[in-house]
mmCIF file of C-alpha atoms in Angstrom:
data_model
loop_
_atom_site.group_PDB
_atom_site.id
_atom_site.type_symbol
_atom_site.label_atom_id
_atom_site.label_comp_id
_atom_site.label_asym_id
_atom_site.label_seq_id
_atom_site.Cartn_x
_atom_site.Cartn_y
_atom_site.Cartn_z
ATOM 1 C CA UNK M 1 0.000 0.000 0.000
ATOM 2 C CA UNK M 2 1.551 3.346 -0.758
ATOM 3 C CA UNK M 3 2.306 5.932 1.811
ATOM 4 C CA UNK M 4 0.230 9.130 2.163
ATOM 5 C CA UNK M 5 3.411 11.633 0.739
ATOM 6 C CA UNK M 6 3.829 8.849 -2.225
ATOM 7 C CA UNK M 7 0.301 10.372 -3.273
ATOM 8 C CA UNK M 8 0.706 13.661 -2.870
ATOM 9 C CA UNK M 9 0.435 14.920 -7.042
ATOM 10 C CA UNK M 10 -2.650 13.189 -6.500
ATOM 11 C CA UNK M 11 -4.324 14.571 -3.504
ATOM 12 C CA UNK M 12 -3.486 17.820 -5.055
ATOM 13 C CA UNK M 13 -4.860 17.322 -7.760
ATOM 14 C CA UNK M 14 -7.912 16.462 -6.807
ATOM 15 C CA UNK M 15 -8.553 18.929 -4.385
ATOM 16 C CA UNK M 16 -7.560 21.404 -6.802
ATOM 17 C CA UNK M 17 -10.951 20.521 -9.039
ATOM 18 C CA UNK M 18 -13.589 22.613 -8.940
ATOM 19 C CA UNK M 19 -16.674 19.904 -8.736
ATOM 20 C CA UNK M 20 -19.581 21.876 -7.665
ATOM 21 C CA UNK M 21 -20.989 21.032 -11.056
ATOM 22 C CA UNK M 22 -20.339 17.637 -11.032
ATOM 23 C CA UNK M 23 -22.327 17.313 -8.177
ATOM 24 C CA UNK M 24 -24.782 19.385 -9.038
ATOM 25 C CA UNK M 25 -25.013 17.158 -12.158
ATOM 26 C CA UNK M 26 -25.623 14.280 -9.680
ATOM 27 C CA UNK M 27 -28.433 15.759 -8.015
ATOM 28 C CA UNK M 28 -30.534 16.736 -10.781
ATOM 29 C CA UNK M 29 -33.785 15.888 -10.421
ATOM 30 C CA UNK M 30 -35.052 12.970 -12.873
ATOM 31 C CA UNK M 31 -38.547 11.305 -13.959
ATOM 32 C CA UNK M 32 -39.035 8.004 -15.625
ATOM 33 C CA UNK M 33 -42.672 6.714 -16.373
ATOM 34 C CA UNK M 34 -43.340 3.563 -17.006
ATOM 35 C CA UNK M 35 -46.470 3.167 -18.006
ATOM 36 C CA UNK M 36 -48.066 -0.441 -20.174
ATOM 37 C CA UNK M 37 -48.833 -3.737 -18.701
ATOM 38 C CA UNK M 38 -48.781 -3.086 -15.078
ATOM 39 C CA UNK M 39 -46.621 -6.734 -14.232
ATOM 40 C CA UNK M 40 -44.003 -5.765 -16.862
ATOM 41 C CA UNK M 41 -43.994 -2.117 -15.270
ATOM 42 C CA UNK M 42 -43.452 -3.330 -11.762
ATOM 43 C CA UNK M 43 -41.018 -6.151 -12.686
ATOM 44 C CA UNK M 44 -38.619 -2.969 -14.522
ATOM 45 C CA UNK M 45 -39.321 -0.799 -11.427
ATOM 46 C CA UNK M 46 -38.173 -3.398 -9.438
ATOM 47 C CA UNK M 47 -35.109 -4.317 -11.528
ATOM 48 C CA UNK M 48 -33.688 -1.091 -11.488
ATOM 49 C CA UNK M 49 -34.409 -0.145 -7.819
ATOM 50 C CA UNK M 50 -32.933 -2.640 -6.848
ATOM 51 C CA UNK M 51 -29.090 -3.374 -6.023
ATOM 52 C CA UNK M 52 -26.417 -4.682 -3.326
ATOM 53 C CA UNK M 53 -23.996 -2.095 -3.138
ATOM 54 C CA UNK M 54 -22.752 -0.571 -0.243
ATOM 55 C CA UNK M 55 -25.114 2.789 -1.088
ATOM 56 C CA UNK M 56 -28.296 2.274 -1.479
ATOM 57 C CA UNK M 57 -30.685 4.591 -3.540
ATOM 58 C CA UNK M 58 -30.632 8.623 -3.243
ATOM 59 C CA UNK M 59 -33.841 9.758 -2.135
ATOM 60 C CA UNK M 60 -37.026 8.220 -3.705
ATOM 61 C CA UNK M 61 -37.488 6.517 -6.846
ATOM 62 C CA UNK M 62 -38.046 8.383 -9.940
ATOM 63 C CA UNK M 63 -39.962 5.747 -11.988
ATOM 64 C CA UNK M 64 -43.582 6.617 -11.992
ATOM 65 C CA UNK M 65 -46.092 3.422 -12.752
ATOM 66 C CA UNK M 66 -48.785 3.920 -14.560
ATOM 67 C CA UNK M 67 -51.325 2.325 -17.096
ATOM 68 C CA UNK M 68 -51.989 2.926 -20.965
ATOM 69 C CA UNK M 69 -55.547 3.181 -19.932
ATOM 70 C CA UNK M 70 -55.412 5.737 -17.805
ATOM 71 C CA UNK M 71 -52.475 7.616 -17.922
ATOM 72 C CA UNK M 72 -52.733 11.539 -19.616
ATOM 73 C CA UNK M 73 -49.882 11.913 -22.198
ATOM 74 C CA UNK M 74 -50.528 15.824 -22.328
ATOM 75 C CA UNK M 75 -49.312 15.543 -17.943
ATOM 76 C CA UNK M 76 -45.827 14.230 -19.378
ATOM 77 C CA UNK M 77 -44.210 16.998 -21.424
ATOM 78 C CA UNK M 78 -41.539 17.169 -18.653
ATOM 79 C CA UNK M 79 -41.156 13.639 -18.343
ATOM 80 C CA UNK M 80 -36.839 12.662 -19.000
ATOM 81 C CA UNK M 81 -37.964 9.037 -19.741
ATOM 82 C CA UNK M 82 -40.760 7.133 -21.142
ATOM 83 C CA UNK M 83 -40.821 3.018 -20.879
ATOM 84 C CA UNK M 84 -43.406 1.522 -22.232
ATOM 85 C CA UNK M 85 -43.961 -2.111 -21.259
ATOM 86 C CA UNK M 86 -45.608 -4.651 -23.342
ATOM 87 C CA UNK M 87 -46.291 -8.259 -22.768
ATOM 88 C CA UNK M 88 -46.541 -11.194 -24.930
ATOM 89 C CA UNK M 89 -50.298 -11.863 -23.495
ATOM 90 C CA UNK M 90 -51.850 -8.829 -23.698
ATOM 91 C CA UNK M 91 -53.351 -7.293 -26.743
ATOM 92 C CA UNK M 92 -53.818 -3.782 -26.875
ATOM 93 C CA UNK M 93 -57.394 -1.978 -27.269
ATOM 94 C CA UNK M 94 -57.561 0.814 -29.484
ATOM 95 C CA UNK M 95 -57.885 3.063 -27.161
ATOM 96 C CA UNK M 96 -54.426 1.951 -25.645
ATOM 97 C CA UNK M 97 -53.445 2.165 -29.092
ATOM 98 C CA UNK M 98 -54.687 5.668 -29.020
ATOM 99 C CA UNK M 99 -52.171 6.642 -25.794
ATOM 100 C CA UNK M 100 -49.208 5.104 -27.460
ATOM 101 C CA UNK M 101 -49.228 7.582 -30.146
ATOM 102 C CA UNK M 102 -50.251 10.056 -28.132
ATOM 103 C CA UNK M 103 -47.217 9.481 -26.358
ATOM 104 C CA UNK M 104 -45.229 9.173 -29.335
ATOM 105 C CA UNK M 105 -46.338 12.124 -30.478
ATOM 106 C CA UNK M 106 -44.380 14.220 -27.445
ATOM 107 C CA UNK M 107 -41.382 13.060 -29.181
ATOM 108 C CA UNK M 108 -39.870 12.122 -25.688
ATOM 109 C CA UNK M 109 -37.018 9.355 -25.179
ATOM 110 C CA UNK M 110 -38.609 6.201 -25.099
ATOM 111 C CA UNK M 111 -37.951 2.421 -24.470
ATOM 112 C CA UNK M 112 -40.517 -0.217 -25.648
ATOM 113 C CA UNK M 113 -39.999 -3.719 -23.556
ATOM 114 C CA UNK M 114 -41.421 -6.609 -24.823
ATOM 115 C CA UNK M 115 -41.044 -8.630 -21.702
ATOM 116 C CA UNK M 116 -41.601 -12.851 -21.993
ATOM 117 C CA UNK M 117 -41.922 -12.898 -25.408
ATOM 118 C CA UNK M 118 -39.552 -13.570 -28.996
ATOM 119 C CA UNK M 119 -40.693 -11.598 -31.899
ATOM 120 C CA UNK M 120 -40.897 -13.334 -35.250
ATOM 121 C CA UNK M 121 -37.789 -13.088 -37.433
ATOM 122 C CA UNK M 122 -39.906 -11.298 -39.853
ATOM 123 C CA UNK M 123 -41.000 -8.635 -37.422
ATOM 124 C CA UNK M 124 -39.705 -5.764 -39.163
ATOM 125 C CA UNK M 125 -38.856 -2.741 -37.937
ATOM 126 C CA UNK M 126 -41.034 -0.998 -34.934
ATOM 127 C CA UNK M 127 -44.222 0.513 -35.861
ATOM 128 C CA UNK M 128 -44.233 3.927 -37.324
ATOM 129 C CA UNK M 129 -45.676 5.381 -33.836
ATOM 130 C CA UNK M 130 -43.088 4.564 -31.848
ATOM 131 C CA UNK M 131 -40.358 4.442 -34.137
ATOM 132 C CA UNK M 132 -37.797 6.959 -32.698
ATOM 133 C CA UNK M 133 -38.016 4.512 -29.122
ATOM 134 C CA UNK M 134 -35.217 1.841 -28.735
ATOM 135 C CA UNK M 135 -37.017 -1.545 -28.685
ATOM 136 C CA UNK M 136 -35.646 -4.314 -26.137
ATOM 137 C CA UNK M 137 -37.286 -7.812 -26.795
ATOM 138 C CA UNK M 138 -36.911 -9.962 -23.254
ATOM 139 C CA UNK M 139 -37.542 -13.528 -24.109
ATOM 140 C CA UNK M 140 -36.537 -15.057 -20.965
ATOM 141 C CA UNK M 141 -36.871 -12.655 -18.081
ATOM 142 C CA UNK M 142 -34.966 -15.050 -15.837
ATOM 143 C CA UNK M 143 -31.524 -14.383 -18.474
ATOM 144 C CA UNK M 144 -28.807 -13.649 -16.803
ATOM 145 C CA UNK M 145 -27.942 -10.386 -18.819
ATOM 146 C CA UNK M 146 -31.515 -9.231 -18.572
ATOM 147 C CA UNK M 147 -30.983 -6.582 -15.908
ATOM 148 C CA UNK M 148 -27.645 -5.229 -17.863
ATOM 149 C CA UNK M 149 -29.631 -5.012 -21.531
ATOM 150 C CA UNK M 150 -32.110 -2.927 -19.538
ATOM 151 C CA UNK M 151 -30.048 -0.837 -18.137
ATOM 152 C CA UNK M 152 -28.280 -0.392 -21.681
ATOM 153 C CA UNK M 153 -31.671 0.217 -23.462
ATOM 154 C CA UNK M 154 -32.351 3.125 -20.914
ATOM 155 C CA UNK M 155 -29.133 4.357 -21.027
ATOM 156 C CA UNK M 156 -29.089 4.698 -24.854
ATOM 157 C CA UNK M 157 -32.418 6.915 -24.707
ATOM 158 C CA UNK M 158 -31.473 9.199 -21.519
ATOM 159 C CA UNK M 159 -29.978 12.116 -22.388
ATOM 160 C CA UNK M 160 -25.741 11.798 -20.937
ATOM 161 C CA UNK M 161 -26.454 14.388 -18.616
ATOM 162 C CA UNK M 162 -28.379 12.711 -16.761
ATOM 163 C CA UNK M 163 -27.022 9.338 -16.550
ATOM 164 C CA UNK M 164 -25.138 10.141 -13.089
ATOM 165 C CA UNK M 165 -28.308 11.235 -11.675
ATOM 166 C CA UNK M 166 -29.941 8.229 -12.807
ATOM 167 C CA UNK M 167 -27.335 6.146 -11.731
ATOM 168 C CA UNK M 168 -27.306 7.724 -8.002
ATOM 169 C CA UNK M 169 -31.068 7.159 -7.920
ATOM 170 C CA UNK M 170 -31.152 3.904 -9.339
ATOM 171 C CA UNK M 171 -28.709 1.164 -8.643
ATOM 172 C CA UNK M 172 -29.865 -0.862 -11.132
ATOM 173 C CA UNK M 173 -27.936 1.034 -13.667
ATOM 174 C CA UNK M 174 -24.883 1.746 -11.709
ATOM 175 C CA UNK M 175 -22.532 -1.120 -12.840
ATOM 176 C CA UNK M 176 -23.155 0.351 -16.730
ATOM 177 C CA UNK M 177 -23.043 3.758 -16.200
ATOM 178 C CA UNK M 178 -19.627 3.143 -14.169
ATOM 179 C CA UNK M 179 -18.124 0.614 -17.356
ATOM 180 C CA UNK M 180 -18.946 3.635 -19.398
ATOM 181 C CA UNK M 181 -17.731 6.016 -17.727
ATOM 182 C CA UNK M 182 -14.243 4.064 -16.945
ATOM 183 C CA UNK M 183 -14.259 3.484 -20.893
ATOM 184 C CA UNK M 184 -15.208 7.063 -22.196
ATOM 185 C CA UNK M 185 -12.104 8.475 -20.066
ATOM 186 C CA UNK M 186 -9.674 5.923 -20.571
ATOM 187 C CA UNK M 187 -10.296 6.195 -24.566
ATOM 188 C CA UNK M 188 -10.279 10.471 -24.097
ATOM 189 C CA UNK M 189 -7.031 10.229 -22.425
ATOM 190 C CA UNK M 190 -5.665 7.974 -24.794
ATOM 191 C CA UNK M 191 -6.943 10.503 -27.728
ATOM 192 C CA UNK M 192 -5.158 13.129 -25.450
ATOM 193 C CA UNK M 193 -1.640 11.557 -25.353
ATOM 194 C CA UNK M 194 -2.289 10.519 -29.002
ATOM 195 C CA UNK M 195 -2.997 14.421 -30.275
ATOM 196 C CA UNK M 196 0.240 15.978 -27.748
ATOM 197 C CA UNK M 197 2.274 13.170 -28.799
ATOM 198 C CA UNK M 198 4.164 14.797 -32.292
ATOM 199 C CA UNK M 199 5.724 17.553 -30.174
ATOM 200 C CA UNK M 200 6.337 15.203 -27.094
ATOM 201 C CA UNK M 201 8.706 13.464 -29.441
ATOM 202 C CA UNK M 202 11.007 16.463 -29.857
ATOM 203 C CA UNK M 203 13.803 15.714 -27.573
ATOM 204 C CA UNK M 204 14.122 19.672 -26.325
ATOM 205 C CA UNK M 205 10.101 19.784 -25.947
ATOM 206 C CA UNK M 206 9.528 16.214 -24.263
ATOM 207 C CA UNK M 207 10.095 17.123 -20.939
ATOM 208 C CA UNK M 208 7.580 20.019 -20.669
ATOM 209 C CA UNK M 209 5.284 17.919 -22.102
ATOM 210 C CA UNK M 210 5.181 14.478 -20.304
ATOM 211 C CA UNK M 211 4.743 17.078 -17.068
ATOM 212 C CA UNK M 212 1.896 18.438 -18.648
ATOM 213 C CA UNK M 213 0.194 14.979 -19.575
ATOM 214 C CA UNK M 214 0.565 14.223 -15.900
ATOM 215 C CA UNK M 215 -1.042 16.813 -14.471
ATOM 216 C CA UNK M 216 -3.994 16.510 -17.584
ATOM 217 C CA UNK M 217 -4.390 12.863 -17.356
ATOM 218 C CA UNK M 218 -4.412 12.485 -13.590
ATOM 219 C CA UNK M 219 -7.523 15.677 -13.459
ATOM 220 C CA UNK M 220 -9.251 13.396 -15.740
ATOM 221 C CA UNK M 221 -8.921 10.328 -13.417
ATOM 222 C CA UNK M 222 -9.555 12.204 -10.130
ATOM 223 C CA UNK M 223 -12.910 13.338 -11.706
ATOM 224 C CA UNK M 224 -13.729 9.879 -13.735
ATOM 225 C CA UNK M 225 -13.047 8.712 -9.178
ATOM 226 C CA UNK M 226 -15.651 11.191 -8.552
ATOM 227 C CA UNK M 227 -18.137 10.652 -10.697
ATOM 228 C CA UNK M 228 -17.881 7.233 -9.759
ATOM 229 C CA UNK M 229 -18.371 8.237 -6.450
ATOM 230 C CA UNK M 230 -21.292 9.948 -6.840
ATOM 231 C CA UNK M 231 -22.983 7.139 -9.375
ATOM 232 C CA UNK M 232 -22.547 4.987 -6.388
ATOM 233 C CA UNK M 233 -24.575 7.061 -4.133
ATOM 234 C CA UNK M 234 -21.211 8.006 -2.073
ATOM 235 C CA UNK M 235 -21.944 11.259 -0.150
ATOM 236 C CA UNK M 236 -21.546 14.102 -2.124
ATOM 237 C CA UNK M 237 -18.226 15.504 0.141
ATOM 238 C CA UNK M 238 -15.117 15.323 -2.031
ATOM 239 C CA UNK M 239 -12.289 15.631 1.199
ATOM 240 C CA UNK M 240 -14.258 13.089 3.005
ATOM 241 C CA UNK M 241 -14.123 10.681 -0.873
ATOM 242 C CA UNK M 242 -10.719 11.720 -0.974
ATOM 243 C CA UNK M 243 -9.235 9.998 2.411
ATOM 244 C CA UNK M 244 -11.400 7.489 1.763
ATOM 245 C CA UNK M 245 -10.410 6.190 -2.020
ATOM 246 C CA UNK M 246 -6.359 7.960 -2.519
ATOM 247 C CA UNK M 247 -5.180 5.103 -0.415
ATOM 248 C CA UNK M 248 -7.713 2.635 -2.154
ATOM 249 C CA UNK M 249 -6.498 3.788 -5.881
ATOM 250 C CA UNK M 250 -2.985 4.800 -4.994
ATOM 251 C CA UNK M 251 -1.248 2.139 -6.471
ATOM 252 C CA UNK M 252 -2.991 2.642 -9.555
ATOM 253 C CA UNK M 253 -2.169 6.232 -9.886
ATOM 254 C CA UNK M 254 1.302 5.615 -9.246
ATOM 255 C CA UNK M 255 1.419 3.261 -11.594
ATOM 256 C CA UNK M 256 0.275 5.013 -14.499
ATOM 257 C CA UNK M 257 2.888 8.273 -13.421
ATOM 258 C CA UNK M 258 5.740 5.991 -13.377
ATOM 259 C CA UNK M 259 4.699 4.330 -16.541
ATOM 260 C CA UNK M 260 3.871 7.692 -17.991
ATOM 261 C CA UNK M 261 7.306 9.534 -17.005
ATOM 262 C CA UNK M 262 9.454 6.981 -18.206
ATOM 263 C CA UNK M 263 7.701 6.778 -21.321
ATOM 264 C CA UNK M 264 7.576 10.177 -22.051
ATOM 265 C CA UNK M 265 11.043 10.691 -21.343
ATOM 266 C CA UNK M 266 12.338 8.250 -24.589
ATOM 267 C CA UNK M 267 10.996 9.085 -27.697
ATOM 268 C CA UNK M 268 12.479 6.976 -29.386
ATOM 269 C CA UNK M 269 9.464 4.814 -27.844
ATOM 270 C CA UNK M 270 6.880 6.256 -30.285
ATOM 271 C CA UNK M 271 3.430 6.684 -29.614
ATOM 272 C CA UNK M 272 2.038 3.764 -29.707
ATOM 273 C CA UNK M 273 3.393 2.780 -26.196
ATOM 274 C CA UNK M 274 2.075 6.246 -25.013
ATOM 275 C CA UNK M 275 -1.199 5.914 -25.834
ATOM 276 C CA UNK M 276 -1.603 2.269 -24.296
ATOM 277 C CA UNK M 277 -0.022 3.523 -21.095
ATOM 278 C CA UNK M 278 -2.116 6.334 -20.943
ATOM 279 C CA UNK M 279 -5.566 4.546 -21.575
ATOM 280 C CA UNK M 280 -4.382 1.384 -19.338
ATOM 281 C CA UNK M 281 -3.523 3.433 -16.239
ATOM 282 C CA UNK M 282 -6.695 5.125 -16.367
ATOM 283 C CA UNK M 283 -8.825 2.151 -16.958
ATOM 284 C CA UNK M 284 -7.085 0.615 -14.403
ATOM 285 C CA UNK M 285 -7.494 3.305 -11.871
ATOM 286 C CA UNK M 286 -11.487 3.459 -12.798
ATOM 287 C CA UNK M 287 -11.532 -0.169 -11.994
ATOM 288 C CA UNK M 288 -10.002 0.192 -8.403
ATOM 289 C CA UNK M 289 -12.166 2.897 -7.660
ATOM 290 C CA UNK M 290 -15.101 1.300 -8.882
ATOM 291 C CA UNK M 291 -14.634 -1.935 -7.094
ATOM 292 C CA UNK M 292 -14.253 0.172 -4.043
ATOM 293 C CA UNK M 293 -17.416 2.489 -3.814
ATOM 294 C CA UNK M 294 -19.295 -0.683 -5.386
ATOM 295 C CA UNK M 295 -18.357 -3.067 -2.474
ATOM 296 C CA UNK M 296 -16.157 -1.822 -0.204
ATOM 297 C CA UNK M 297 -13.419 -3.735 -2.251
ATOM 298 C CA UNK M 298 -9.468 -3.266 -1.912
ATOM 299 C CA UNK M 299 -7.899 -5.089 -4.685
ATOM 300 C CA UNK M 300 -4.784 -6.373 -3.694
ATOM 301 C CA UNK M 301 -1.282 -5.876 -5.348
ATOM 302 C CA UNK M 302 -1.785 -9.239 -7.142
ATOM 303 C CA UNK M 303 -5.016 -8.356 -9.060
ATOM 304 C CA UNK M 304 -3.869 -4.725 -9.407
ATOM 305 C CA UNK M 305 -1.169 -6.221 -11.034
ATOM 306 C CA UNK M 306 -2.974 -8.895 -13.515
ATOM 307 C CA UNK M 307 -5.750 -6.127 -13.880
ATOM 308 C CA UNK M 308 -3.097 -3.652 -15.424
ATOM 309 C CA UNK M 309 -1.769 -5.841 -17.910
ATOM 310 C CA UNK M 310 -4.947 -7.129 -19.359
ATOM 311 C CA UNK M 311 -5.855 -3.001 -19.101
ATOM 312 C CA UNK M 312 -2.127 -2.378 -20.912
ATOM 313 C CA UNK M 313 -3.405 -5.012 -23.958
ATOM 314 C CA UNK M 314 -7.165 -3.185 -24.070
ATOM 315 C CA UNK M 315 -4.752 -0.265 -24.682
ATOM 316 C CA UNK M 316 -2.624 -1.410 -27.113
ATOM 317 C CA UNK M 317 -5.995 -2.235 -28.811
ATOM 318 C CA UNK M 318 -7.103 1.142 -28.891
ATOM 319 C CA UNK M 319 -3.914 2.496 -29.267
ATOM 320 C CA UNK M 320 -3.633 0.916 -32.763
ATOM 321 C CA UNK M 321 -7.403 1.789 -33.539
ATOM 322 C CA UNK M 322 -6.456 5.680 -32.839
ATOM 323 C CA UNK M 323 -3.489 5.524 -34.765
ATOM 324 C CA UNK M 324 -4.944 3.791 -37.782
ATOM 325 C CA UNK M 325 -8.098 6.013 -37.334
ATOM 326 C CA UNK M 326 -5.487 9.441 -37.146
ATOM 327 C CA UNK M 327 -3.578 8.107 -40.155
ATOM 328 C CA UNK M 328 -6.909 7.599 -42.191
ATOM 329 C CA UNK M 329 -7.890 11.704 -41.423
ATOM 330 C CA UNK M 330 -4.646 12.937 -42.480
ATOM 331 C CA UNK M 331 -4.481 11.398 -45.560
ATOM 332 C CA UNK M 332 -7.604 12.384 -46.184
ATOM 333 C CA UNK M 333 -6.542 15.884 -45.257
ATOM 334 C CA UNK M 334 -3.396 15.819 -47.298
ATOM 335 C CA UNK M 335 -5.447 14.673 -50.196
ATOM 336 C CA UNK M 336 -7.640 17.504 -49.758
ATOM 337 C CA UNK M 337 -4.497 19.895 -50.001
ATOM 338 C CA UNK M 338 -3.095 18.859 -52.551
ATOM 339 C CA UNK M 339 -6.535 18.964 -54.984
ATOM 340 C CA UNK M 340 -6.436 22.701 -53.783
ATOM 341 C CA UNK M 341 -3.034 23.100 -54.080
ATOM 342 C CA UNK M 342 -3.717 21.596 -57.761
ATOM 343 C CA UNK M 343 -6.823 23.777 -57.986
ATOM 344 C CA UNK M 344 -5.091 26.661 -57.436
ATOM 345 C CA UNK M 345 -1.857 26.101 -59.662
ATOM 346 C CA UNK M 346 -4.285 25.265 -62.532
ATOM 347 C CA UNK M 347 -5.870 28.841 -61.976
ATOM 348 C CA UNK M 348 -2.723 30.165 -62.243
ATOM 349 C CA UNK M 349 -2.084 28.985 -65.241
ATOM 350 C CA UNK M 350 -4.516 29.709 -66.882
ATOM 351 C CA UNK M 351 -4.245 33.635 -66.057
ATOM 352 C CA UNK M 352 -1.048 33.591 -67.066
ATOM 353 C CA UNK M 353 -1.987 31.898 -70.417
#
């Protein structure tokens, strides 16, 4: 376990961030109605109320139950979230019928469950109603992966500025919102080291700027720790987070500055190596914290050590994606100079013809 001066960059760096909007982020208020079958309804309620964790729920939940036959679509204009939940035994009356595109009609974000059912192979795409909702067929409720494809579906149809509010309030969508929030940073800071790494290979200007990925990469872990935090339901008090998890995610800090230094330090490395390091230590430092604020969890030296190098290969993986993916732009936008450069020595040309 590292000593408390061994983390200093990193206590300092996170104290240093400003994260009243962060948290005010968290706390935003939300509303989800579900409103269909009133089994199906219940059975997603429960689902994604629901969770072990060491938090619990913040404040009360903000799915709303209700029924196609008597709910008022015009009442929902402010609504975040509309599921709509269908079973395989029920058929609709028109008037049901009627609500649906009613409810389509507000143009809200909207999830149709079919729950207990498999729709023909032939079904098509949704009906024209509800065609701008994400449909999620649940064949076998009792499916292992049931709760995470429901959490997805919702996910995909909240707005992102509200998924840490939704997260804190519901723990049924914590373990998703935390996975993509642990992959979304890793892969920015791996686009970071990727865009500042030309310069960085300058032997007079790599110094100044390995310091400078540091202190850039390490604010984007301390706040990817806090959001965590907060999608866990952690109390909202960053000191208090911060003597609880720097210990807990030390070794994973210091193992992506030591890493980082030494690598920015020989050029002759190339980016490739860069990027990797820079997308495994955060991953890997997401994955501490989240294990922690999820269970109480300390992984041990060990499994902080297997965990970073199947993190290091992810990043090599992405690494080479970026690359390719950079190498594919620039060529495109060295193609388009030269057609102007071409473009414009034609019109030359021709006024001097």
């Amino acid at each position: 376990m590292p000593k408390w001066n061994d983390l200093s960059i990193a206590f300092n760096t996170l104290r240093e961030i400003d994260v009243a909007a962060i948290r005010t982020e968290a706390e935003r208020p939300l509303t989800i109605v579900c409103v269909g079958a009133v089994g199906v309804c219940q059975e997603i309620a429960t689902r994604l109320e629901r969770g072990t964790q060491r938090y619990g729920p913040i404040g009360p939940s903000p799915i709303q139950l209700a029924s196609l036959a008597t709910i008022i679509p015009d009442e929902l204009h402010s609504v975040d979230l509309i599921i709509i939940g269908l079973e395989r035994t029920t058929r609709l009356s028109a008037r049901e019928l009627t609500t649906i595109d009613r409810l389509a009609a507000l143009a809200l974000p909207t999830v149709v469950v079919v729950w207990g059912t498999a729709l023909p192979a032939d079904a098509g795409p949704l009906h024209p109603r509800v065609a701008h909702a994400r449909l999620l067929v649940v064949p076998d409720p009792m499916a292992p992966d049931v709760d995470e494809q429901l959490a997805s579906a919702i996910l995909d149809r909240l707005p992102a500025e509200l998924h840490l509010a939704a997260a804190r309030r519901l723990p049924g969508l914590r373990a998703t919102v935390a996975r993509q929030l642990i992959n979304n940073v890793s892969f920015t800071n791996a686009s970071y080291v990727l865009a500042t790494a030309l310069p960085a290979q300058i032997p007079i200007f790599n110094v100044p700027f390995a310091a400078a990925d540091i202190l850039v990469l390490t604010k984007n872990q301390a706040i990817l720790v806090y959001r965590l935090a907060l999608a866990y339901g952690a109390p909202p008090d960053i000191r208090e987070r911060l003597r609880e998890v720097l210990p807990v995610i030390g070794g994973a800090f210091i193992w992506r500055q030591l890493a980082r230094s030494l690598v920015g330090l020989i050029p002759i490395w190339g980016v490739a190596p860069k990027v990797a390091i820079a997308y495994a230590g955060t991953y890997t430092t997401g994955m501490a914290a989240w294990r922690w604020f999820a269970e109480g969890e300390i992984i041990d030296q060990a499994r902080l050590k297997e965990l970073g190098r199947e993190a290091l290969a992810l990043g090599r993986a992405r690494a080479a994606d970026l690359i390719a993916q950079a190498r594919r732009t620039g060529a495109v936008q060295v193609d388009r100079w030269q057609r102007w450069g071409e473009a414009l020595r034609s019109r030359f040309r021709r006024k001097e013809k």
